[in-house]
Structures are given as C-alpha cells and as structure tokens.
Short mmCIF file of C-alpha atoms and ligand atoms in Angstrom, two decimals:
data_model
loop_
_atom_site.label_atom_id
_atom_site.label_comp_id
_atom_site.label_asym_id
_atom_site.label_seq_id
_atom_site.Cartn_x
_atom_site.Cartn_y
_atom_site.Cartn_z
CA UNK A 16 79.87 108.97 108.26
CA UNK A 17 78.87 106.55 111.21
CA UNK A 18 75.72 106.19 113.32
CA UNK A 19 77.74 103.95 115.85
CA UNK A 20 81.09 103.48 117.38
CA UNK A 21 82.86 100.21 116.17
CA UNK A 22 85.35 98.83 113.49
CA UNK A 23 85.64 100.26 110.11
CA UNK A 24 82.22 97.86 108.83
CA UNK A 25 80.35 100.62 110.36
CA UNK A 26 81.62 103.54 108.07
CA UNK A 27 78.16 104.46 105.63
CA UNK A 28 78.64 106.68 102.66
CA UNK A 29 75.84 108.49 102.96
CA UNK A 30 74.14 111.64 101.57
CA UNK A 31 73.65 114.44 103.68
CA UNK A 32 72.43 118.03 103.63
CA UNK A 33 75.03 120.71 102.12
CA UNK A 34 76.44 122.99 104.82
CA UNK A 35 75.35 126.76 105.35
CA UNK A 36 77.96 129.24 106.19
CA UNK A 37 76.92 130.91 109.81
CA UNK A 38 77.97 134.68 110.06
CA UNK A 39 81.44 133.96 110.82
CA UNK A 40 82.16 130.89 108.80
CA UNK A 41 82.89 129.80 104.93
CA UNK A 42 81.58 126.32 103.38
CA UNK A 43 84.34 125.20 100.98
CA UNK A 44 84.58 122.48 98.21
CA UNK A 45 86.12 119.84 99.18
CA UNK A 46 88.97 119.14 96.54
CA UNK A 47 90.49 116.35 99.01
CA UNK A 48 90.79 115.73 102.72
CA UNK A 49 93.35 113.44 104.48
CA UNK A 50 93.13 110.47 107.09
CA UNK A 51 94.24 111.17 110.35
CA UNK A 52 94.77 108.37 112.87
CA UNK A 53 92.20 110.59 114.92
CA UNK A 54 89.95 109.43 112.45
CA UNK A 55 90.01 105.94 113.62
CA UNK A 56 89.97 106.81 117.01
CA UNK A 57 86.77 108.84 116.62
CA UNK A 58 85.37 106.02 114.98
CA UNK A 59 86.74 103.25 117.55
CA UNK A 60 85.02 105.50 120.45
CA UNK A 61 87.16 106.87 123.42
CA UNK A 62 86.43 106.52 127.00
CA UNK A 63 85.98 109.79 128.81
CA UNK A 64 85.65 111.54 125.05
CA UNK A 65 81.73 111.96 123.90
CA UNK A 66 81.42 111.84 120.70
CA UNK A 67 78.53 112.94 118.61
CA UNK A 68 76.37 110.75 116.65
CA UNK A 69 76.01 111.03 113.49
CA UNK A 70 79.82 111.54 112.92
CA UNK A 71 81.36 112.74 109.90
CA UNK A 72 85.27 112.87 110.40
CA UNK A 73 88.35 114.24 108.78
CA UNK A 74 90.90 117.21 110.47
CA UNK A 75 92.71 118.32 107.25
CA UNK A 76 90.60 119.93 104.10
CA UNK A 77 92.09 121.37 100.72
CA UNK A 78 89.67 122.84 98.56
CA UNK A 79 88.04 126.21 97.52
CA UNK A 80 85.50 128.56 99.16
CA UNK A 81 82.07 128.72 97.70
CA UNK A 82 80.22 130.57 100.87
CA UNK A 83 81.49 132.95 103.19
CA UNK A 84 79.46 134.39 106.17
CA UNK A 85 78.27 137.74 106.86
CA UNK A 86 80.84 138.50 108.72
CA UNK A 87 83.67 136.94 107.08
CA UNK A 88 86.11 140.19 105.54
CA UNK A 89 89.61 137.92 105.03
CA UNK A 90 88.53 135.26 103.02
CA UNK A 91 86.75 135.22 99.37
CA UNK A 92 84.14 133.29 97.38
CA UNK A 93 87.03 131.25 95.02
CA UNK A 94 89.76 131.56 97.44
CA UNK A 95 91.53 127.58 97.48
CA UNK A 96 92.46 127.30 100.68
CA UNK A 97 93.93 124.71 103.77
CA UNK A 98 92.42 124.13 106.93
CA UNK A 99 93.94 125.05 110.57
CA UNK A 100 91.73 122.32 112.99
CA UNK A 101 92.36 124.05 116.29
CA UNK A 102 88.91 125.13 116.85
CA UNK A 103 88.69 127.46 119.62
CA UNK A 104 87.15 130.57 121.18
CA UNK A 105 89.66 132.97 120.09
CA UNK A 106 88.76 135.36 122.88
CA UNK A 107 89.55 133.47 126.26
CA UNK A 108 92.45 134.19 128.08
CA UNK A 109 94.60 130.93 126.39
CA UNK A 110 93.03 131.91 123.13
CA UNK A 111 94.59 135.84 123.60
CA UNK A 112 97.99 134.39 124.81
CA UNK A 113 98.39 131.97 121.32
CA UNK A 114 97.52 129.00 123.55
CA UNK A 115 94.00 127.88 121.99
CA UNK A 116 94.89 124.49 122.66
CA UNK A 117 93.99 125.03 126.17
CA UNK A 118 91.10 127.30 126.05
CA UNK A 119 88.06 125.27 127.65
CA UNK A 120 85.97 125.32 123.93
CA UNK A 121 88.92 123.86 121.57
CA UNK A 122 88.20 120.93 119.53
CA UNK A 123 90.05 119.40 116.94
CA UNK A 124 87.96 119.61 113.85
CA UNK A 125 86.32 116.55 112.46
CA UNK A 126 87.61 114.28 115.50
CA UNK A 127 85.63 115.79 118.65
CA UNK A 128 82.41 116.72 119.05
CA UNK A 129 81.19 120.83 117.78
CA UNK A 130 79.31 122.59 115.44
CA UNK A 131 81.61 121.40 112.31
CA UNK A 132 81.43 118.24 110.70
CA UNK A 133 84.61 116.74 108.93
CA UNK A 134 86.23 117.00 106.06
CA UNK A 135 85.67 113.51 104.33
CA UNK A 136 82.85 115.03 102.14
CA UNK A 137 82.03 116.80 98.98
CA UNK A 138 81.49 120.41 100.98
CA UNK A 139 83.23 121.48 104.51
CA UNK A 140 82.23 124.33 106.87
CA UNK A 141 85.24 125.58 109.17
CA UNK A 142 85.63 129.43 111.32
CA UNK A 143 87.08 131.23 108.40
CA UNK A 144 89.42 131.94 111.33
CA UNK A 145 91.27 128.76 110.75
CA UNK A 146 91.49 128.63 107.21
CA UNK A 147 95.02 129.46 105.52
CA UNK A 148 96.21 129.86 101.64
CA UNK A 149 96.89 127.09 99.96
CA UNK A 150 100.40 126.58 99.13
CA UNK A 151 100.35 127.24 94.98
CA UNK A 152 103.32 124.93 94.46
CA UNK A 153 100.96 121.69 96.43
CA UNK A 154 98.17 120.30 94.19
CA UNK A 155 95.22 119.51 96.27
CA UNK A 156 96.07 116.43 97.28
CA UNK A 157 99.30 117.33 98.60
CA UNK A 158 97.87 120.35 100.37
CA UNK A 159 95.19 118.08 101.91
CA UNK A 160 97.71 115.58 103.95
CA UNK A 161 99.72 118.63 105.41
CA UNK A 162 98.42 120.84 108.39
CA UNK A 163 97.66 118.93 111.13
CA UNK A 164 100.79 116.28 111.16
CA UNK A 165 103.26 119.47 110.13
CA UNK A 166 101.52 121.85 112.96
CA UNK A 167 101.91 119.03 115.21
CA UNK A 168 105.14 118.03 114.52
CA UNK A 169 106.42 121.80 114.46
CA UNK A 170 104.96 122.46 117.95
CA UNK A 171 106.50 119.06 119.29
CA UNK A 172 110.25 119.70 117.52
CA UNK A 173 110.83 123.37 117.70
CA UNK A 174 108.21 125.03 120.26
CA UNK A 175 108.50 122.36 122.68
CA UNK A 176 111.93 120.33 122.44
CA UNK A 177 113.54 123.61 121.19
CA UNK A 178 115.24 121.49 118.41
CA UNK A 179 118.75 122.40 117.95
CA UNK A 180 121.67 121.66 115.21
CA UNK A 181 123.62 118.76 116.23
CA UNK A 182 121.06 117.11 118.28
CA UNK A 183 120.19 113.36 117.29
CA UNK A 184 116.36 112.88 117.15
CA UNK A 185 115.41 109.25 117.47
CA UNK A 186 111.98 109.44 115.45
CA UNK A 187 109.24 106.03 115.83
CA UNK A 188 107.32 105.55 113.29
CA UNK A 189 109.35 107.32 110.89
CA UNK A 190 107.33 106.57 107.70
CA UNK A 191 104.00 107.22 109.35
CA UNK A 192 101.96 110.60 108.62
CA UNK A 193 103.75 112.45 111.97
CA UNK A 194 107.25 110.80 111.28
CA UNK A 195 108.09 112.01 107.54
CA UNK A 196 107.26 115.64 109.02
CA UNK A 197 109.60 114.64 112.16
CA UNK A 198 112.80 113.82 109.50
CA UNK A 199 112.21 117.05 107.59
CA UNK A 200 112.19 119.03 110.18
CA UNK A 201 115.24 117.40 111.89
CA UNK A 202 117.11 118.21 108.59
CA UNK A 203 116.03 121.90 108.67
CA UNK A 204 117.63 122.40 111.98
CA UNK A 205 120.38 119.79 110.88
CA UNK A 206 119.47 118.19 113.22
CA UNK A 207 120.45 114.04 113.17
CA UNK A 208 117.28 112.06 112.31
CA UNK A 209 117.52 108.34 113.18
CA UNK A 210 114.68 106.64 111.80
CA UNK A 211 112.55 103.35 113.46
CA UNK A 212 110.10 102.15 110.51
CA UNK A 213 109.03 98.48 109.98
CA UNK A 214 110.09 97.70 106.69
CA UNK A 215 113.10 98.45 104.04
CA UNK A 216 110.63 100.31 101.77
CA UNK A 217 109.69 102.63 104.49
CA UNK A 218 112.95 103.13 105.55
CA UNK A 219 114.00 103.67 101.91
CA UNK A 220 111.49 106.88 102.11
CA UNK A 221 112.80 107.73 105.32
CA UNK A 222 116.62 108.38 103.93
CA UNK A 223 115.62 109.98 100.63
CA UNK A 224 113.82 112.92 102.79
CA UNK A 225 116.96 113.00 105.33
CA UNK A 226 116.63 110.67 107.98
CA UNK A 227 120.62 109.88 108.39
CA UNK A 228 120.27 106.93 110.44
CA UNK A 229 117.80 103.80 109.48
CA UNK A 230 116.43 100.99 112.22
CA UNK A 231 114.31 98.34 111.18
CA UNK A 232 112.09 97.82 114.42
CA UNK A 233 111.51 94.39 113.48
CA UNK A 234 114.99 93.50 112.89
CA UNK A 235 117.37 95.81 115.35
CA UNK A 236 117.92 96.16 119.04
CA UNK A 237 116.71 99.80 118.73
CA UNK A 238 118.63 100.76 122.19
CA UNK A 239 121.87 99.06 120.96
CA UNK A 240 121.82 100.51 118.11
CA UNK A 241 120.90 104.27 119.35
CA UNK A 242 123.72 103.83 121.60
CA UNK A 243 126.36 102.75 118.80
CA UNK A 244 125.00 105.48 116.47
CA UNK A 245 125.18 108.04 119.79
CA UNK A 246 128.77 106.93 120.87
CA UNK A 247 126.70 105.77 123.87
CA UNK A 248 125.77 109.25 124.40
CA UNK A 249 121.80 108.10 123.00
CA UNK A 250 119.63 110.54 122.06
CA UNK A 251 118.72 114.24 122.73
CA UNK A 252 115.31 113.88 122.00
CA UNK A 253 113.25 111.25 121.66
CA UNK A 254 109.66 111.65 119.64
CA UNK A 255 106.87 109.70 120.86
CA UNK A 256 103.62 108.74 119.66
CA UNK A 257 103.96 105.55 119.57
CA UNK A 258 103.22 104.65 123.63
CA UNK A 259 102.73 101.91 125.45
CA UNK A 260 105.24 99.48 123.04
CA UNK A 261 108.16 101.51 122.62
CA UNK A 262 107.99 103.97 125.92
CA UNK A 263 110.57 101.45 127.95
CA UNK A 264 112.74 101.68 124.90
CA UNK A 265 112.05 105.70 124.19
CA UNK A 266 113.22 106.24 128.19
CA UNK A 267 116.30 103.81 127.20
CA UNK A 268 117.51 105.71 124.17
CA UNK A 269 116.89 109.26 126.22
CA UNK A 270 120.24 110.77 127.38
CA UNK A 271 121.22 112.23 130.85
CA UNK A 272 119.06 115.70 130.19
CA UNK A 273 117.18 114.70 127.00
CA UNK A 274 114.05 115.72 126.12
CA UNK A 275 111.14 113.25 125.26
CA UNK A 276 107.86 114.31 123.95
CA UNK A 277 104.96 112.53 123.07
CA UNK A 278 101.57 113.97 121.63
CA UNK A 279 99.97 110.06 121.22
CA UNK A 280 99.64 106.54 121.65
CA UNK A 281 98.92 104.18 119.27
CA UNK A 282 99.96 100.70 121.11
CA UNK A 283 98.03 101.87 124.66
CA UNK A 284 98.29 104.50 127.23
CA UNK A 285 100.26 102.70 130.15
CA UNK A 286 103.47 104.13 131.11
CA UNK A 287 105.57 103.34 133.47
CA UNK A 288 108.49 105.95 134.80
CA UNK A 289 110.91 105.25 138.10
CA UNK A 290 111.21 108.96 139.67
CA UNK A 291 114.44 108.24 140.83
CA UNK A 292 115.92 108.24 137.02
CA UNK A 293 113.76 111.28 136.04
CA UNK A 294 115.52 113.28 138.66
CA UNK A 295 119.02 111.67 138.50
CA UNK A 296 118.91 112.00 135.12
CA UNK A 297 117.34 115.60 134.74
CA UNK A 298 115.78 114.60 131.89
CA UNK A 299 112.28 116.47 130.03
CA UNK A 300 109.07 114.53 129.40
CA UNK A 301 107.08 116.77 127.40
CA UNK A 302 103.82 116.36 126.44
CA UNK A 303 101.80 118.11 123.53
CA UNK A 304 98.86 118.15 121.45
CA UNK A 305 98.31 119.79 117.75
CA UNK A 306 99.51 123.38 117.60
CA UNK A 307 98.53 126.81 117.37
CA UNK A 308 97.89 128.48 113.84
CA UNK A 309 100.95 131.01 113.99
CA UNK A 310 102.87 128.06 114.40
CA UNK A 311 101.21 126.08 111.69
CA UNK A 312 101.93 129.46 109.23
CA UNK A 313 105.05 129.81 110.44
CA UNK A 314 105.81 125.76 108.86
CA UNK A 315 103.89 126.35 106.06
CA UNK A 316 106.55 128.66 104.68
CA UNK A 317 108.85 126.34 104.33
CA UNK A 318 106.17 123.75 103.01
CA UNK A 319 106.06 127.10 100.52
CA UNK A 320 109.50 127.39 99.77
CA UNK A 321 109.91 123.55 98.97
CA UNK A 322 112.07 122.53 102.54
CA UNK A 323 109.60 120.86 103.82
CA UNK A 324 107.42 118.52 101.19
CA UNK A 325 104.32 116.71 101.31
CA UNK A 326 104.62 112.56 101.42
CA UNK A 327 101.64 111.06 99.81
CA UNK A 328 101.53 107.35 100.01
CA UNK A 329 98.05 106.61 98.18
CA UNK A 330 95.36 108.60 96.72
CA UNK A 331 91.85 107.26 97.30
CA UNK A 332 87.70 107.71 96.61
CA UNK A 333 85.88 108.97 99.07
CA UNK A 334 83.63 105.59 98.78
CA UNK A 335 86.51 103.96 99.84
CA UNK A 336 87.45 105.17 103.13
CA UNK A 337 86.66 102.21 104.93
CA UNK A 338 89.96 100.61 103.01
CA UNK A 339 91.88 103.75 103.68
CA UNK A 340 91.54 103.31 107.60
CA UNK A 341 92.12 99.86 107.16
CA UNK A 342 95.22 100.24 105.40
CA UNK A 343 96.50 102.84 108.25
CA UNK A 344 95.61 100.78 111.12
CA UNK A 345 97.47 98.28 109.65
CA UNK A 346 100.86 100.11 109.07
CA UNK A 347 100.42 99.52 105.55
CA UNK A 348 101.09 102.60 103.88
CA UNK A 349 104.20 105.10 104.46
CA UNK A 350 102.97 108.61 104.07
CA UNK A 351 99.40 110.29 104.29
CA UNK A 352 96.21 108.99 102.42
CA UNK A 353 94.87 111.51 100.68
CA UNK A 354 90.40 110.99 100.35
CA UNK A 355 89.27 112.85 97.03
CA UNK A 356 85.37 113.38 96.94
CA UNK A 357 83.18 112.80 93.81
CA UNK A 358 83.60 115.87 91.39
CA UNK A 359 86.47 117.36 93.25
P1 NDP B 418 100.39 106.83 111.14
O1 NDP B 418 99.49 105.65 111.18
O2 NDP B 418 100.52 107.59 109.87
O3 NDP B 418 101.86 106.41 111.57
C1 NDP B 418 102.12 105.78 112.80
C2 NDP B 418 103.32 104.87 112.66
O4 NDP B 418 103.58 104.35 113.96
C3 NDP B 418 103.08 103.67 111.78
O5 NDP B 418 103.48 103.95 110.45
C4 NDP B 418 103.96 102.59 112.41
O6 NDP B 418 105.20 102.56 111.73
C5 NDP B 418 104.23 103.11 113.82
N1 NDP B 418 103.73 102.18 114.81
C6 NDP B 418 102.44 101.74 114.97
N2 NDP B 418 102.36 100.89 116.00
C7 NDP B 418 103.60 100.78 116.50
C8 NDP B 418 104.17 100.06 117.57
N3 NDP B 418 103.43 99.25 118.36
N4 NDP B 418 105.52 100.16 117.80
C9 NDP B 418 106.28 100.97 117.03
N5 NDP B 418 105.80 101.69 116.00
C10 NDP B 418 104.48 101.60 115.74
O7 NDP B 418 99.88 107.79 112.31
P2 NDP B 418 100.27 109.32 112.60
O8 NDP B 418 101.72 109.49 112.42
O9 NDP B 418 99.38 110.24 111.87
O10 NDP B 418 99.87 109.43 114.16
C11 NDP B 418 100.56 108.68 115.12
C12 NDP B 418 99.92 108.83 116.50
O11 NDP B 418 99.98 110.19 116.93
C13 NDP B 418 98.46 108.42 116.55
O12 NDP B 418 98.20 107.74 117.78
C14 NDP B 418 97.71 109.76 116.55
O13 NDP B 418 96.45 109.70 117.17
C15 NDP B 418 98.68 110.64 117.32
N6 NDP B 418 98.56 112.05 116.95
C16 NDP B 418 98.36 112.98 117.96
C17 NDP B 418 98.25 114.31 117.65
C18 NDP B 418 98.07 115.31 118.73
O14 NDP B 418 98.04 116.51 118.45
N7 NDP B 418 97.98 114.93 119.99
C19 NDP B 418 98.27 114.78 116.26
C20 NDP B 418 98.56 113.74 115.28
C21 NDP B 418 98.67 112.42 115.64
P3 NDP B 418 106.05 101.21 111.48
O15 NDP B 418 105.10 100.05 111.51
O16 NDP B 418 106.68 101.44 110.14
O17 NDP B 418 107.05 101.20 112.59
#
C-alpha cells in the first residue's frame, strides 16, 4: 500500500483489516495478482485523477472465493476464479448497451479511486459481477497476468481496428505485458505481426509466440524498415501505447487509410498531428481504454483452448513489489510479473 504519491520508496507492506463481502460482492483469496503499468501510475499520482489515500493497487486477481454476499446467486464459496476490472454501474444507459467503459461510475479496479481496494494482497473484494472462471489449463500465476492486457488488447485489435487476415500490425513494445497479447492475437487473425522490442532476448520471445517480423528499436530505422518489410505500402495498423516517443514514427509507418490506435502513453502525452495528412490520407486514429467483459470472455476462450497463452517473465513475493515496479519501469522484464501473497 502507500500513504503518499511518489517513487516506488514509498510502497509499505503493511497489515490491514480483511475485507467483508457487501450484499452483492465476494472476498476471494488471493492466490496471485499481476503488475500493471497502472500500478505505477497510481502510485506516481496523475494530474486531473484523485486518487485515494491509503492506496492498495493491483487490476488483475487469480485466486478462490471464500465470501460471497447476500445477494450473490452465480458465484460459490471455493469457486477459483479471474477478475474482470471494469467496475461499473451495470444499469446506466452505456452499462445496458455493453459500453461500461463509458458509464459515468466505471473505474478500473485497484488503479482509481472506489469502494475496492487492489489486488496486491492476501484477500480481494470485487462485484461478483466481474469475476470470471479461471481457465483450468492456467495455474494461478498464469491466470493472474491475463485479463486486463488480453481484454485490452482484444478491444484495441478486433473491436476497434477490426483486425483482418493479411493486415501487417506494427506492434511497440512487443515484449511488454500489452505487446505479447498484441502478437498472439495478430497470429489468430493471421494477421502479420512486426515486432519493436529493445533487446535480442525480447525479440527472441516475440518470434517464438508469432511475431513474423523483428525490429530492434535501439538498433533499426523503424520507418525504413516498416517500409522495406511493407513493400513501401507500411502498415495497416499501427498499436500504440507507447506515446509521446514513437507517435511521429507510429504516423510514419501508418498507410494511406490505416488505422492507429492507442489506449496509453508511457514516454508523455504530447502529440502532434498535421490535419492536412489525416484527411489526405483518410487514415483512423482510434483511441481506447480496457474493454468490456463479453469481450474479455469472448478472449478468454481462446486463452482456454491454448491459442492464446500467458507470458510470465518473473514470479515475485508480495514483500517485494517495490522491485517488481522497479523492474517494469525500467523495461527490464519481457512478459507480466506475477505478485504471489504469503500463504497463497
Ligand atoms: P509494459 O511495461 O509491460 O510494456 C511496455 C513496453 O513499452 C516496454 O516493454 C518497452 O519495451 C516499451 N517502451 C517503454 N518506453 C518506450 C519508449 N519510450 N519507446 C518505445 N517503447 C517503449 O507495459 P504494458 O504493456 O502493460 O502497458 C503499456 C502502456 O499501456 C502503459 O502506459 C499502460 O498504462 C497503458 N495501458 C493502458 C490501458 C488502457 O486500457 N487504457 C490498459 C493497459 C495498459 P522495449 O523497451 O522492449 O521497447
């Protein structure tokens, strides 16, 4: 938890009082949990986003359910289970339509403020709403480091850049928790992934799960090289995250009627975009942010059916989640960090 905004010096592990299940929620044991970059922002502080202090973070859970509320008919005492953490109204007019990203109460869980603290703990309390089955063939762990990069990758991909066979995807941070979702699910659609990591052991990863083109950020002309890969053609879709660094190179490597989309920024938030080339070119720039839960079931069947696998770059103790976030703000580690809590 922290008591303060700051760097990663100011994350306490702390004990705090079990949750308690209101009429419409379930408390579950927390087998592991998974870092999020949203973690670090949270802890960092925002402008314009209020966060609540104390702060316990963590978006993705993986464990079983000890306490369900009153209420609560589709989920059991025992049940091991994932977390969804769109947390919204479910009754609004977005909510009704599938949009609950937009309804005015949604919060991601564990990163914004609301009712719920996160997951990095030994217990969790979540809407049973958003909880789904674990997948049996994931052990904990893996299950832990899956919904919220595959929900947001799925809605960015297929719902949004309507992801088609053929296409070439040029994916930043290819190795990173988003980007190892982004080459999987270019290869379901057979779709052309061409990968931008910052070392030859990420990019390594990158090919084994299907990325058919490699680029070494630190090494290749990203722009010449989309275009040779392309036949000067570049890329149908370009998937951003990355921001203020790479955006003059993403709008580069876009083709005449290509779709960008972005759901983050890790270098900054400044963009820059000449109107003349967005109309002349007729290309898309999409933006979008986490997913809804039909979408996240519909990727978890083919997280289910093996398609789509979970990439686990470390496993670490809950006491030491100060050296996970390190080791993601640093680029260190391709893949998720999984956080396992004492007597998970
Ligand atoms: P990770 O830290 O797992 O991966 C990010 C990757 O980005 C790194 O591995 C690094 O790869 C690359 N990268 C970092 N800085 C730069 C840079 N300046 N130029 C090029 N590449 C860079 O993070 P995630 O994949 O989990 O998340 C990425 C971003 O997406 C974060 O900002 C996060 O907040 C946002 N996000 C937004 C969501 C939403 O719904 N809106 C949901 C999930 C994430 P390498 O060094 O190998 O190139």
């Amino acid at each position: 938890m922290f008591e303060r905004n700051g760097g990663y010096d100011v994350l306490k592990y702390a004990d705090v009082a079990e949750p308690k299940a209101g009429p419409n929620d379930v408390v579950i044991k927390v087998k592991a949990s998974a870092c999020n970059f949203n973690d670090i922002w949270a802890r960092r502080g925002l402008p314009g986003m209020k966060i609540i202090l104390p702060h316990i973070s963590g978006s993705d859970a993986a464990g079983v359910v000890v306490e369900t509320g009153s209420e609560v008919k589709h989920v059991k005492v025992g049940d091991e289970v994932v977390v969804h953490c769109g947390i919204s109204c479910r009754e609004c007019y977005y909510c009704t339509r599938g949009e609950e990203y937009f309804c005015s109460d949604f919060k991601i869980w564990g990163f914004q403020t609301g009712p719920f603290d996160g997951a990095h703990g030994e217990y969790c309390k979540v809407p049973a709403v958003n909880t789904l089955p674990k997948p049996p063939n994931l052990s904990f762990e893996e299950a832990a480091t899956m919904p919220l990069v595959l929900v947001t990758v799925w809605r960015m991909l297929v719902s949004r850049a309507h992801i088609q066979a053929g296409d070439f995807v040029l994916v930043w941070g290819a190795a990173g928790g988003l980007g190892v979702m982004a080459i999987q699910i270019a290869k379901l659609y057979n779709a052309r992934a061409i990968a931008v990591a910052s070392s030859a052991d990420k990019l390594e990863l990158c090919g084994r799960l299907g990325a058919e083109f490699l680029l070494d950020r630190k090494k290749h002309d990203i722009f010449q090289e989309v275009r040779k890969i392309t036949g000067s053609r570049r890329a149908d879709i370009v998937f951003e995250h990355t921001g203020a660094d790479t955006w003059p190179i993403s709008m580069q490597c876009l083709k005449w009627g290509g779709t960008l989309v972005t759901c983050g920024a890790t270098s900054g938030f400044d963009a820059h975009l000449d109107i003349r080339l967005l109309w002349n070119k007729q290309q898309n720039y999409l933006g979008s942010h986490l997913g809804n839960k039909g979408e996240l079931i519909e990727a978890m069947r083919f997280v289910a059916s093996g398609d789509i696998k979970p990439v686990v770059g470390k496993v670490l103790p809950l006491k030491e989640l100060a050296t996970a976030q390190d080791l993601m703000e640093t680029n260190t580690i391709a893949g998720k960090i999984a956080i396992v809590p004492p007597g998970a």
